[in-house]
Coordinates of C-alpha atoms in Angstrom, one line a residue:
L1 CA 194.5 -67.9 -126.1
Q2 CA 197.2 -68.5 -123.1
L3 CA 194.6 -71.2 -121.5
N4 CA 194.6 -73.0 -124.6
K5 CA 190.8 -72.3 -124.9
L6 CA 190.8 -71.7 -129.0
E7 CA 187.1 -71.5 -129.4
E8 CA 186.1 -69.0 -126.4
A9 CA 189.5 -66.8 -128.2
A10 CA 188.2 -67.0 -131.7
N11 CA 184.7 -65.8 -130.2
A12 CA 185.9 -62.7 -128.3
A13 CA 188.0 -61.8 -131.5
H14 CA 185.0 -62.0 -133.8
T15 CA 183.0 -60.2 -131.2
F16 CA 185.8 -57.4 -131.1
F17 CA 186.0 -57.8 -135.0
M18 CA 182.3 -57.0 -135.4
A19 CA 182.6 -53.8 -133.7
N20 CA 186.0 -52.8 -135.1
P21 CA 186.0 -53.9 -138.8
E22 CA 188.7 -51.7 -139.8
H23 CA 191.2 -53.5 -137.2
M24 CA 193.1 -56.1 -139.9
E25 CA 195.1 -57.8 -137.3
I26 CA 192.1 -59.0 -135.6
Q27 CA 190.7 -60.2 -139.0
Q28 CA 194.3 -62.2 -139.4
D29 CA 194.0 -63.5 -136.0
L30 CA 190.6 -64.8 -136.7
E31 CA 191.6 -66.7 -139.7
N32 CA 194.5 -68.2 -137.8
Y33 CA 191.8 -69.3 -135.1
K34 CA 189.7 -71.0 -137.7
T35 CA 192.6 -72.8 -139.4
T36 CA 194.2 -74.1 -135.8
S37 CA 190.8 -74.8 -134.2
G38 CA 188.7 -75.8 -137.3
K39 CA 185.9 -73.5 -136.3
V40 CA 184.1 -71.9 -138.9
S41 CA 180.9 -70.4 -137.0
L42 CA 181.7 -67.9 -134.7
I43 CA 179.6 -66.3 -132.3
D44 CA 179.5 -62.5 -131.5
R45 CA 178.9 -62.2 -127.9
E46 CA 177.7 -58.7 -128.1
A47 CA 175.2 -59.6 -130.9
R48 CA 171.4 -58.5 -130.3
Q49 CA 168.8 -61.1 -131.2
H50 CA 166.6 -58.9 -133.1
M51 CA 169.4 -57.4 -135.2
E52 CA 170.5 -61.3 -135.9
D53 CA 167.0 -62.1 -137.0
Y54 CA 166.7 -59.1 -139.4
S55 CA 170.1 -59.7 -140.9
A56 CA 169.1 -63.4 -141.4
G57 CA 165.5 -62.3 -142.9
V58 CA 167.2 -60.1 -145.3
R59 CA 169.9 -62.9 -146.2
H60 CA 166.6 -65.2 -147.1
Y61 CA 164.8 -62.5 -148.9
D62 CA 167.9 -62.0 -151.0
K63 CA 167.9 -65.3 -151.9
E64 CA 164.1 -65.0 -152.8
E65 CA 163.5 -67.8 -149.9
Y66 CA 160.6 -65.8 -148.9
E67 CA 158.9 -68.3 -146.4
L68 CA 162.2 -68.1 -144.4
A69 CA 162.8 -64.4 -144.8
I70 CA 159.0 -63.9 -143.3
E71 CA 159.9 -66.1 -140.3
F72 CA 162.9 -64.1 -139.5
L73 CA 161.5 -60.8 -140.1
E74 CA 158.3 -61.4 -137.6
R75 CA 160.8 -62.8 -135.2
A76 CA 163.0 -59.8 -135.4
L77 CA 160.0 -57.4 -135.3
K78 CA 158.8 -59.3 -132.1
G79 CA 162.1 -58.8 -130.7
Y80 CA 162.5 -55.4 -131.4
Y81 CA 159.4 -54.2 -129.7
S82 CA 160.3 -56.6 -127.0
E83 CA 163.6 -54.8 -126.4
D84 CA 161.7 -51.3 -126.7
E85 CA 159.8 -52.2 -123.7
D86 CA 163.2 -52.9 -121.7
C87 CA 164.7 -49.4 -123.3
Q88 CA 162.0 -47.5 -122.0
I89 CA 162.2 -49.1 -118.4
M90 CA 165.6 -48.7 -118.2
C91 CA 165.3 -44.9 -118.8
E92 CA 163.3 -44.6 -115.6
G93 CA 166.5 -44.9 -113.5
P94 CA 169.1 -42.1 -112.5
Q95 CA 169.9 -39.6 -115.3
R96 CA 173.0 -37.3 -115.6
F97 CA 171.9 -33.6 -116.3
E98 CA 174.4 -33.2 -119.4
E99 CA 173.7 -29.5 -119.5
Y100 CA 175.1 -28.8 -116.2
E101 CA 178.3 -29.7 -113.9
Y102 CA 177.3 -31.4 -111.0
L103 CA 179.3 -29.3 -108.6
D104 CA 177.8 -26.2 -109.8
Y105 CA 174.3 -27.2 -110.2
K106 CA 172.1 -25.1 -108.5
A107 CA 168.6 -25.6 -109.9
G108 CA 165.5 -25.5 -107.4
L109 CA 163.2 -28.2 -106.5
Y110 CA 161.0 -28.0 -109.4
E111 CA 163.4 -27.1 -111.8
A112 CA 165.6 -30.5 -110.8
I113 CA 162.0 -32.4 -111.2
A114 CA 161.6 -31.0 -114.6
D115 CA 165.3 -31.7 -115.5
H116 CA 165.1 -35.1 -114.3
Y117 CA 161.7 -36.0 -116.4
M118 CA 163.1 -34.3 -119.5
Q119 CA 166.4 -36.3 -119.0
V120 CA 164.2 -39.5 -118.8
L121 CA 162.1 -38.6 -121.4
A122 CA 165.1 -37.9 -123.8
C123 CA 166.5 -41.3 -123.1
K124 CA 163.2 -42.9 -124.1
H125 CA 162.8 -41.1 -127.4
D126 CA 166.3 -42.2 -128.3
C127 CA 165.5 -45.9 -128.0
V128 CA 164.5 -45.7 -131.7
R129 CA 168.4 -44.9 -132.2
E130 CA 169.7 -47.5 -129.7
L131 CA 167.7 -50.3 -131.1
A132 CA 168.9 -49.6 -134.5
T133 CA 172.6 -49.5 -133.6
R134 CA 174.7 -52.5 -134.0
S135 CA 176.8 -53.4 -131.0
G136 CA 180.3 -51.3 -131.1
R137 CA 179.1 -48.6 -133.6
I138 CA 177.8 -45.2 -133.5
S139 CA 175.6 -44.6 -136.2
P140 CA 172.3 -46.6 -136.4
I141 CA 170.6 -48.3 -139.7
E142 CA 168.8 -45.9 -141.0
N143 CA 165.3 -46.5 -141.5
F144 CA 165.5 -49.7 -139.6
L145 CA 162.0 -50.5 -137.9
P146 CA 160.2 -49.3 -141.4
L147 CA 162.5 -51.5 -143.2
H148 CA 160.9 -54.5 -141.7
Y149 CA 157.6 -53.9 -143.0
D150 CA 159.0 -53.0 -146.3
Y151 CA 160.7 -56.0 -146.8
L152 CA 157.6 -58.0 -145.5
Q153 CA 154.9 -56.6 -147.7
F154 CA 156.7 -57.9 -150.8
A155 CA 157.6 -61.4 -149.2
Y156 CA 154.0 -61.8 -148.3
Y157 CA 152.9 -61.0 -152.0
R158 CA 155.4 -63.5 -153.0
V159 CA 153.8 -66.3 -150.8
G160 CA 150.4 -65.3 -152.2
D161 CA 149.1 -63.7 -148.6
Y162 CA 147.7 -60.5 -149.6
V163 CA 146.4 -59.4 -146.7
K164 CA 149.6 -59.7 -144.7
A165 CA 151.3 -57.9 -147.7
L166 CA 148.7 -55.0 -147.5
E167 CA 148.8 -54.8 -143.9
C168 CA 152.6 -54.8 -143.9
A169 CA 152.6 -52.1 -146.7
K170 CA 150.2 -50.0 -144.8
S171 CA 152.4 -50.1 -141.5
Y172 CA 155.2 -49.0 -143.5
L173 CA 153.1 -46.0 -145.0
L174 CA 152.7 -44.8 -141.1
F175 CA 156.1 -43.9 -141.3
H176 CA 156.4 -42.7 -144.8
P177 CA 152.9 -42.0 -146.4
D178 CA 154.1 -40.5 -149.4
D179 CA 156.5 -43.5 -150.7
E180 CA 155.3 -43.5 -153.9
D181 CA 156.6 -47.2 -154.4
V182 CA 154.7 -48.4 -151.6
L183 CA 151.4 -46.4 -152.0
E184 CA 151.4 -48.2 -155.8
N185 CA 152.2 -51.5 -154.2
A186 CA 149.3 -51.1 -151.5
G187 CA 146.9 -50.2 -154.4
Y188 CA 147.8 -53.4 -156.0
Y189 CA 147.2 -55.7 -153.2
E190 CA 143.8 -53.6 -152.7
G191 CA 143.0 -54.7 -156.5
L192 CA 143.8 -58.2 -155.9
L193 CA 141.7 -58.6 -152.8
E194 CA 138.4 -57.1 -154.2
G195 CA 135.6 -59.2 -154.2
T196 CA 137.1 -61.4 -151.4
V197 CA 138.2 -58.7 -148.8
D198 CA 137.4 -55.2 -148.0
P199 CA 140.6 -53.7 -148.2
A200 CA 139.3 -50.9 -145.9
T201 CA 139.1 -53.5 -142.9
I202 CA 142.8 -54.2 -143.4
K203 CA 144.6 -51.7 -141.0
P204 CA 148.5 -50.9 -140.3
R205 CA 149.6 -53.2 -137.3
K206 CA 148.5 -51.8 -133.9
E207 CA 152.1 -52.1 -132.2
A208 CA 153.7 -49.7 -135.3
K209 CA 150.8 -47.0 -134.7
V210 CA 151.2 -47.2 -130.8
L211 CA 155.2 -46.7 -131.1
L212 CA 154.9 -44.0 -133.8
R213 CA 152.3 -42.2 -131.8
R214 CA 154.4 -42.2 -128.8
H215 CA 157.6 -41.3 -130.5
K216 CA 155.5 -38.3 -132.0
L217 CA 154.3 -37.2 -128.4
E218 CA 157.9 -37.4 -127.0
S219 CA 159.3 -35.1 -129.6
H220 CA 156.7 -32.8 -129.3
L221 CA 157.5 -32.5 -125.4
L222 CA 160.9 -32.2 -125.8
Q223 CA 160.4 -29.3 -128.1
V224 CA 157.9 -27.7 -125.7
A225 CA 160.2 -28.3 -122.6
A226 CA 163.7 -26.9 -124.5
A227 CA 161.8 -23.9 -125.4
G228 CA 160.3 -23.4 -121.8
L229 CA 163.8 -24.4 -120.0
G230 CA 166.3 -22.9 -122.1
Y231 CA 168.3 -25.5 -123.5
T232 CA 169.0 -26.7 -127.0
Y233 CA 167.1 -29.5 -128.7
T234 CA 167.3 -31.1 -132.1
E235 CA 165.0 -33.7 -133.1
P236 CA 166.9 -36.5 -135.1
N237 CA 165.7 -38.3 -138.0
Y238 CA 166.5 -42.1 -137.7
W239 CA 163.7 -43.0 -140.1
N240 CA 165.4 -41.5 -143.2
R241 CA 163.9 -42.8 -146.3
Y242 CA 167.4 -43.1 -147.9
G243 CA 167.9 -46.1 -145.9
A244 CA 165.8 -48.1 -148.3
R245 CA 165.3 -51.8 -149.4
Q246 CA 167.6 -52.5 -152.4
D247 CA 166.1 -55.0 -154.6
E248 CA 168.2 -56.5 -157.3
H249 CA 165.1 -58.8 -158.4
S250 CA 162.4 -56.1 -159.2
V251 CA 159.3 -57.6 -160.8
P252 CA 157.3 -55.3 -163.1
S253 CA 154.2 -56.4 -163.9
S254 CA 155.2 -57.0 -167.5
I255 CA 157.0 -60.2 -166.3
S256 CA 154.8 -61.3 -163.8
S257 CA 151.9 -63.6 -163.9
E258 CA 149.4 -60.8 -163.8
P259 CA 148.2 -59.1 -167.0
E260 CA 149.9 -56.7 -168.5
D261 CA 147.0 -54.0 -168.3
G262 CA 146.9 -54.4 -164.4
P263 CA 148.4 -52.1 -161.8
R264 CA 152.2 -52.3 -161.8
L265 CA 154.1 -53.5 -159.1
S266 CA 156.9 -50.8 -158.5
L267 CA 159.4 -52.5 -156.6
T268 CA 162.8 -50.9 -157.8
K269 CA 165.8 -49.1 -155.9
K270 CA 165.1 -45.9 -154.2
P271 CA 167.5 -43.3 -154.8
M272 CA 170.1 -42.6 -152.6
P273 CA 171.3 -38.8 -151.4
K274 CA 172.2 -36.6 -154.2
P275 CA 175.6 -34.9 -153.3
D276 CA 175.6 -31.0 -153.0
R277 CA 177.5 -30.7 -156.1
E278 CA 177.6 -32.7 -159.5
L279 CA 180.5 -35.1 -159.7
K280 CA 182.5 -34.6 -163.2
E281 CA 186.0 -35.6 -164.3
G282 CA 188.0 -35.2 -167.4
G283 CA 189.0 -31.7 -167.2
P284 CA 192.5 -30.6 -168.5
L285 CA 195.8 -32.0 -166.7
L286 CA 197.2 -28.2 -167.0
Y287 CA 201.0 -29.6 -167.3
S288 CA 202.0 -31.0 -170.7
D289 CA 204.5 -33.4 -169.1
V290 CA 201.7 -35.0 -167.0
K291 CA 200.7 -38.3 -168.4
F292 CA 196.9 -39.7 -168.0
V293 CA 196.9 -43.1 -166.9
Y294 CA 193.7 -44.5 -165.9
N295 CA 190.0 -43.0 -165.2
S296 CA 187.4 -43.7 -162.7
Q297 CA 185.7 -46.5 -164.6
Q298 CA 189.1 -48.3 -165.4
L299 CA 190.1 -48.0 -161.7
N300 CA 186.4 -49.5 -160.4
G301 CA 184.8 -46.5 -159.0
T302 CA 183.9 -43.0 -158.8
Q303 CA 186.1 -39.6 -158.5
R304 CA 189.4 -41.7 -159.4
V305 CA 192.3 -41.1 -161.5
L306 CA 196.1 -42.4 -162.0
L307 CA 198.3 -40.0 -163.6
D308 CA 202.1 -40.1 -164.2
N309 CA 205.1 -38.0 -164.8
V310 CA 203.5 -35.7 -161.9
I311 CA 206.9 -34.7 -161.1
S312 CA 210.4 -35.8 -162.9
E313 CA 212.4 -38.4 -161.8
E314 CA 215.0 -36.0 -160.6
Q315 CA 212.5 -34.2 -158.5
C316 CA 211.8 -37.9 -157.0
R317 CA 215.5 -38.3 -156.2
E318 CA 215.7 -34.6 -154.9
L319 CA 212.7 -35.0 -152.5
H320 CA 213.7 -38.4 -151.3
R321 CA 217.1 -37.1 -150.5
V322 CA 215.8 -34.3 -148.5
A323 CA 213.5 -36.5 -146.8
S324 CA 215.7 -38.0 -144.4
G325 CA 216.9 -34.6 -143.2
I326 CA 213.3 -33.3 -142.4
M327 CA 211.4 -36.5 -141.3
L328 CA 210.7 -36.9 -137.9
A329 CA 210.0 -40.6 -136.4
G330 CA 206.3 -40.8 -135.5
D331 CA 205.6 -37.6 -136.9
G332 CA 201.6 -37.0 -137.0
Y333 CA 201.0 -39.9 -134.8
R334 CA 202.3 -38.5 -131.2
G335 CA 205.7 -39.6 -131.8
K336 CA 204.7 -43.4 -132.0
T337 CA 207.4 -44.7 -134.3
S338 CA 205.5 -47.7 -135.3
P339 CA 201.7 -46.5 -135.5
H340 CA 200.2 -49.0 -137.6
T341 CA 202.4 -52.0 -137.5
P342 CA 205.7 -53.1 -135.5
N343 CA 207.6 -54.3 -138.3
E344 CA 208.0 -51.1 -139.8
R345 CA 209.4 -47.7 -138.9
F346 CA 207.2 -44.7 -139.7
E347 CA 208.6 -40.9 -140.4
G348 CA 207.0 -37.9 -141.4
A349 CA 207.3 -34.2 -142.2
T350 CA 205.0 -31.3 -143.1
V351 CA 205.2 -28.7 -145.5
L352 CA 206.0 -25.8 -143.1
K353 CA 208.7 -27.9 -141.1
A354 CA 210.5 -28.5 -144.2
L355 CA 210.5 -24.8 -145.0
K356 CA 211.8 -24.2 -141.6
Y357 CA 214.7 -26.7 -141.9
G358 CA 215.4 -24.9 -145.1
Y359 CA 215.7 -21.6 -143.8
E360 CA 217.7 -22.6 -141.1
G361 CA 220.2 -24.2 -143.3
R362 CA 219.6 -28.0 -142.2
V363 CA 218.8 -28.9 -145.9
P364 CA 218.9 -27.1 -148.9
L365 CA 216.2 -24.6 -149.2
K366 CA 215.5 -25.1 -152.7
S367 CA 214.6 -28.9 -151.7
A368 CA 212.2 -27.9 -149.0
R369 CA 210.8 -25.3 -151.5
L370 CA 210.0 -28.4 -154.0
F371 CA 208.1 -30.1 -151.1
Y372 CA 205.7 -26.8 -151.3
D373 CA 205.6 -26.4 -155.2
I374 CA 205.0 -30.2 -155.9
S375 CA 201.8 -30.2 -153.4
E376 CA 200.4 -27.4 -154.9
K377 CA 201.2 -28.7 -158.3
A378 CA 198.9 -31.7 -157.4
R379 CA 196.4 -29.3 -156.0
R380 CA 195.9 -27.7 -158.9
I381 CA 195.9 -30.9 -161.1
V382 CA 193.1 -32.6 -158.8
Q383 CA 190.9 -29.1 -158.6
S384 CA 191.3 -28.9 -162.6
Y385 CA 190.7 -32.6 -163.7
F386 CA 187.7 -33.3 -161.4
L387 CA 186.1 -29.9 -162.9
L388 CA 185.5 -28.3 -159.5
N389 CA 183.8 -25.0 -159.6
S390 CA 184.9 -23.9 -156.1
T391 CA 188.4 -23.8 -154.6
L392 CA 189.9 -26.5 -153.2
Y393 CA 191.8 -26.3 -150.0
F394 CA 194.7 -28.2 -148.4
S395 CA 193.1 -30.1 -145.6
Y396 CA 196.7 -31.9 -144.7
T397 CA 200.0 -32.4 -146.2
H398 CA 202.4 -35.1 -145.1
L399 CA 205.6 -36.5 -146.5
V400 CA 206.0 -40.0 -145.2
C401 CA 208.4 -42.8 -145.2
R402 CA 208.1 -46.7 -144.2
T403 CA 211.0 -48.4 -143.9
A404 CA 211.2 -52.4 -143.2
L405 CA 212.6 -53.0 -139.9
S406 CA 215.2 -56.0 -140.6
G407 CA 214.8 -59.2 -138.5
Q408 CA 211.1 -58.7 -138.5
Q409 CA 210.1 -59.7 -142.1
E410 CA 209.7 -63.4 -142.0
R411 CA 206.0 -64.7 -142.6
R412 CA 204.5 -61.3 -142.1
N413 CA 200.5 -61.3 -143.1
D414 CA 199.8 -57.9 -141.4
L415 CA 199.3 -54.5 -143.5
S416 CA 201.6 -51.5 -143.5
H417 CA 198.7 -49.5 -143.1
P418 CA 195.1 -51.3 -142.6
I419 CA 192.5 -51.0 -145.3
H420 CA 190.4 -47.8 -144.3
A421 CA 188.7 -44.6 -145.5
D422 CA 189.6 -41.2 -144.8
N423 CA 186.3 -39.4 -144.3
C424 CA 184.4 -42.3 -143.0
L425 CA 184.2 -45.2 -140.7
L426 CA 184.2 -48.7 -142.8
D427 CA 181.5 -51.1 -141.7
P428 CA 181.8 -54.0 -144.2
E429 CA 179.2 -56.2 -142.2
A430 CA 176.3 -53.3 -143.0
N431 CA 178.2 -52.6 -146.2
E432 CA 178.2 -49.0 -145.1
C433 CA 180.7 -46.1 -144.7
W434 CA 179.6 -44.4 -141.9
K435 CA 180.4 -40.4 -142.1
E436 CA 181.1 -39.8 -138.4
P437 CA 184.0 -39.0 -136.2
P438 CA 186.7 -40.0 -135.6
A439 CA 187.0 -39.8 -139.5
Y440 CA 187.8 -36.8 -141.1
T441 CA 184.4 -36.2 -142.8
F442 CA 185.2 -32.8 -144.1
R443 CA 188.0 -34.4 -146.4
D444 CA 186.7 -34.5 -150.0
Y445 CA 189.9 -35.4 -152.0
S446 CA 192.7 -37.2 -151.5
A447 CA 196.1 -37.6 -153.4
L448 CA 199.5 -40.0 -153.2
L449 CA 202.4 -39.0 -154.8
Y450 CA 204.8 -42.0 -155.0
M451 CA 208.5 -40.9 -155.0
N452 CA 210.3 -44.1 -155.2
A453 CA 210.2 -47.8 -156.5
D454 CA 213.2 -49.5 -154.9
F455 CA 211.3 -51.4 -152.3
E456 CA 209.4 -54.6 -151.9
G457 CA 205.5 -54.7 -150.8
G458 CA 203.6 -51.7 -150.8
N459 CA 200.5 -50.0 -152.2
P460 CA 196.5 -50.2 -152.1
H461 CA 194.6 -48.0 -149.6
G462 CA 195.9 -49.7 -146.8
V463 CA 199.1 -50.1 -147.6
K464 CA 200.7 -53.5 -148.1
A465 CA 203.7 -54.5 -145.7
V466 CA 207.2 -52.8 -146.7
T467 CA 209.4 -55.9 -146.2
K468 CA 212.5 -54.5 -147.7
G469 CA 213.8 -51.2 -148.3
Q470 CA 212.0 -47.8 -147.7
R471 CA 208.9 -46.6 -149.3
C472 CA 208.4 -43.0 -149.4
A473 CA 205.0 -40.8 -150.6
V474 CA 203.6 -37.5 -150.5
A475 CA 200.1 -37.7 -148.6
L476 CA 197.8 -35.1 -149.4
W477 CA 194.2 -34.4 -148.5
F478 CA 192.0 -31.7 -149.6
T479 CA 188.6 -30.0 -148.8
L480 CA 186.2 -27.8 -150.1
D481 CA 185.1 -26.2 -146.8
P482 CA 187.6 -23.2 -145.9
L483 CA 186.8 -23.9 -142.2
Y484 CA 188.9 -27.0 -142.5
R485 CA 192.1 -25.6 -144.1
E486 CA 195.3 -26.5 -143.3
L487 CA 196.5 -24.1 -140.7
E488 CA 200.2 -24.7 -141.2
R489 CA 199.7 -24.7 -145.1
I490 CA 198.5 -20.9 -144.6
Q491 CA 201.7 -20.4 -142.5
A492 CA 203.8 -21.9 -145.1
D493 CA 202.1 -19.7 -147.9
E494 CA 203.0 -16.8 -145.8
V495 CA 206.7 -18.1 -145.6
I496 CA 206.6 -18.5 -149.4
A497 CA 205.5 -15.1 -149.9
M498 CA 208.1 -13.9 -147.6
L499 CA 210.8 -15.8 -149.3
D500 CA 209.9 -14.2 -152.7
Q501 CA 210.4 -10.5 -151.5
E502 CA 214.1 -10.1 -152.0
H503 CA 214.4 -7.6 -149.3
L504 CA 213.5 -9.9 -147.0
G505 CA 216.4 -10.1 -143.9
P506 CA 216.4 -12.9 -141.6
S507 CA 215.0 -11.0 -138.8
E508 CA 211.7 -10.7 -140.3
M509 CA 211.1 -14.4 -140.4
N510 CA 208.8 -16.2 -138.0
I511 CA 208.4 -20.1 -138.4
N512 CA 206.7 -21.6 -135.8
P513 CA 205.1 -25.3 -137.0
K514 CA 203.0 -27.1 -134.3
D515 CA 204.9 -30.2 -133.2
E516 CA 201.7 -32.3 -134.1
L517 CA 198.7 -31.9 -136.0

């Protein structure tokens, strides 16, 4: 950009954004580049051609442009197998012995040779994941290779090439031999070919058979080696059938050109994984003053609710007053005063810190106790409204305020907090949210208790820019897993229990909140 090479700058920004889609400032930079340079088509410098072809094929498939879909998906398959060969070759080089520290590694010659070849084998086995992972991402596209054949079997059917349709269906069934939808499709294609071609002569594609046979052999050798050499190996499953082709334009036989009494062509959506628990809502709100506003359907989602009067206006004012006495700049963000945007100051405090300040007399103890009580009230409401049959634990509790910095608000187009999800990584290109670190994958529910409205800007998840005044809220995260209970909350519970004992003396208090979580 400083060299006035706008096109290169735009492509570099686009490449970064493809790997970091949650980075909203880059997205805004991209819009500026497009406006300034007039460039609409951007290039991802890290893109893999076989993935680009696959994405193009799926786009054409979704538009029912089946001949173009076939062209790109076949090209994607050719590129995939070529990349697989390269990946296998690259694994033949030096390997790191991940189970050992180099300076302490004292294996004998034969053990070292065995270690090396097991590392090579593990590297080759991992090519399935490598080739299914978009640049900059951690998680692969589930079921990536089989999906090519799944799309192709139906695309070939729609252009009237039933031999190719059956060939691709049989290729897909190599990976998932019990897939009822594709088994039914294969039987249907065989019926269409009767009298012209012997369906038994149509075989799955050779390259798919070879790769799958090699992959199974690698898995067997790795498991045998793990048992013999004494290390842990867990076989990953990157061909999970929950990564399925999603068809919005299913064609049952009753509306196709085939007779109604012929074989049915079942091409419906495959089911997504069921959650470990049944999702419910609409339970009691527990407190008569709490007002119901909107449910999940009205909020265009699932497991959502908007409530009012969770705390009174006077309690809001009291909590807002005490906030200035307990909050620290950059709390929870290692002291960074502006962790999300340079145009605002971020301050925060935990429940335990509030109780400590209350006990020490820096703020009224009653006000510090209020912070504890209202967060517990919110937890009870969430647990009751969503009809949870197990205990909901605090994962993190944070009173936060964002204050607009004067002189920095003109022509702002950034966000106070980038749009994000707390327990997964947003990937808008793949239309997925990946449950993997650094996301807090153990968080099951969250709640935001808004304390004031005398500011400008604010709210969705992200938070719009605060351009005037101060926006304060209590942010609450909950988990159903007791292993991830908030440590400071447990300590705060103990403090409250001690405070409730009338005989408790100051010498018996021991409040040591962590500086950071």
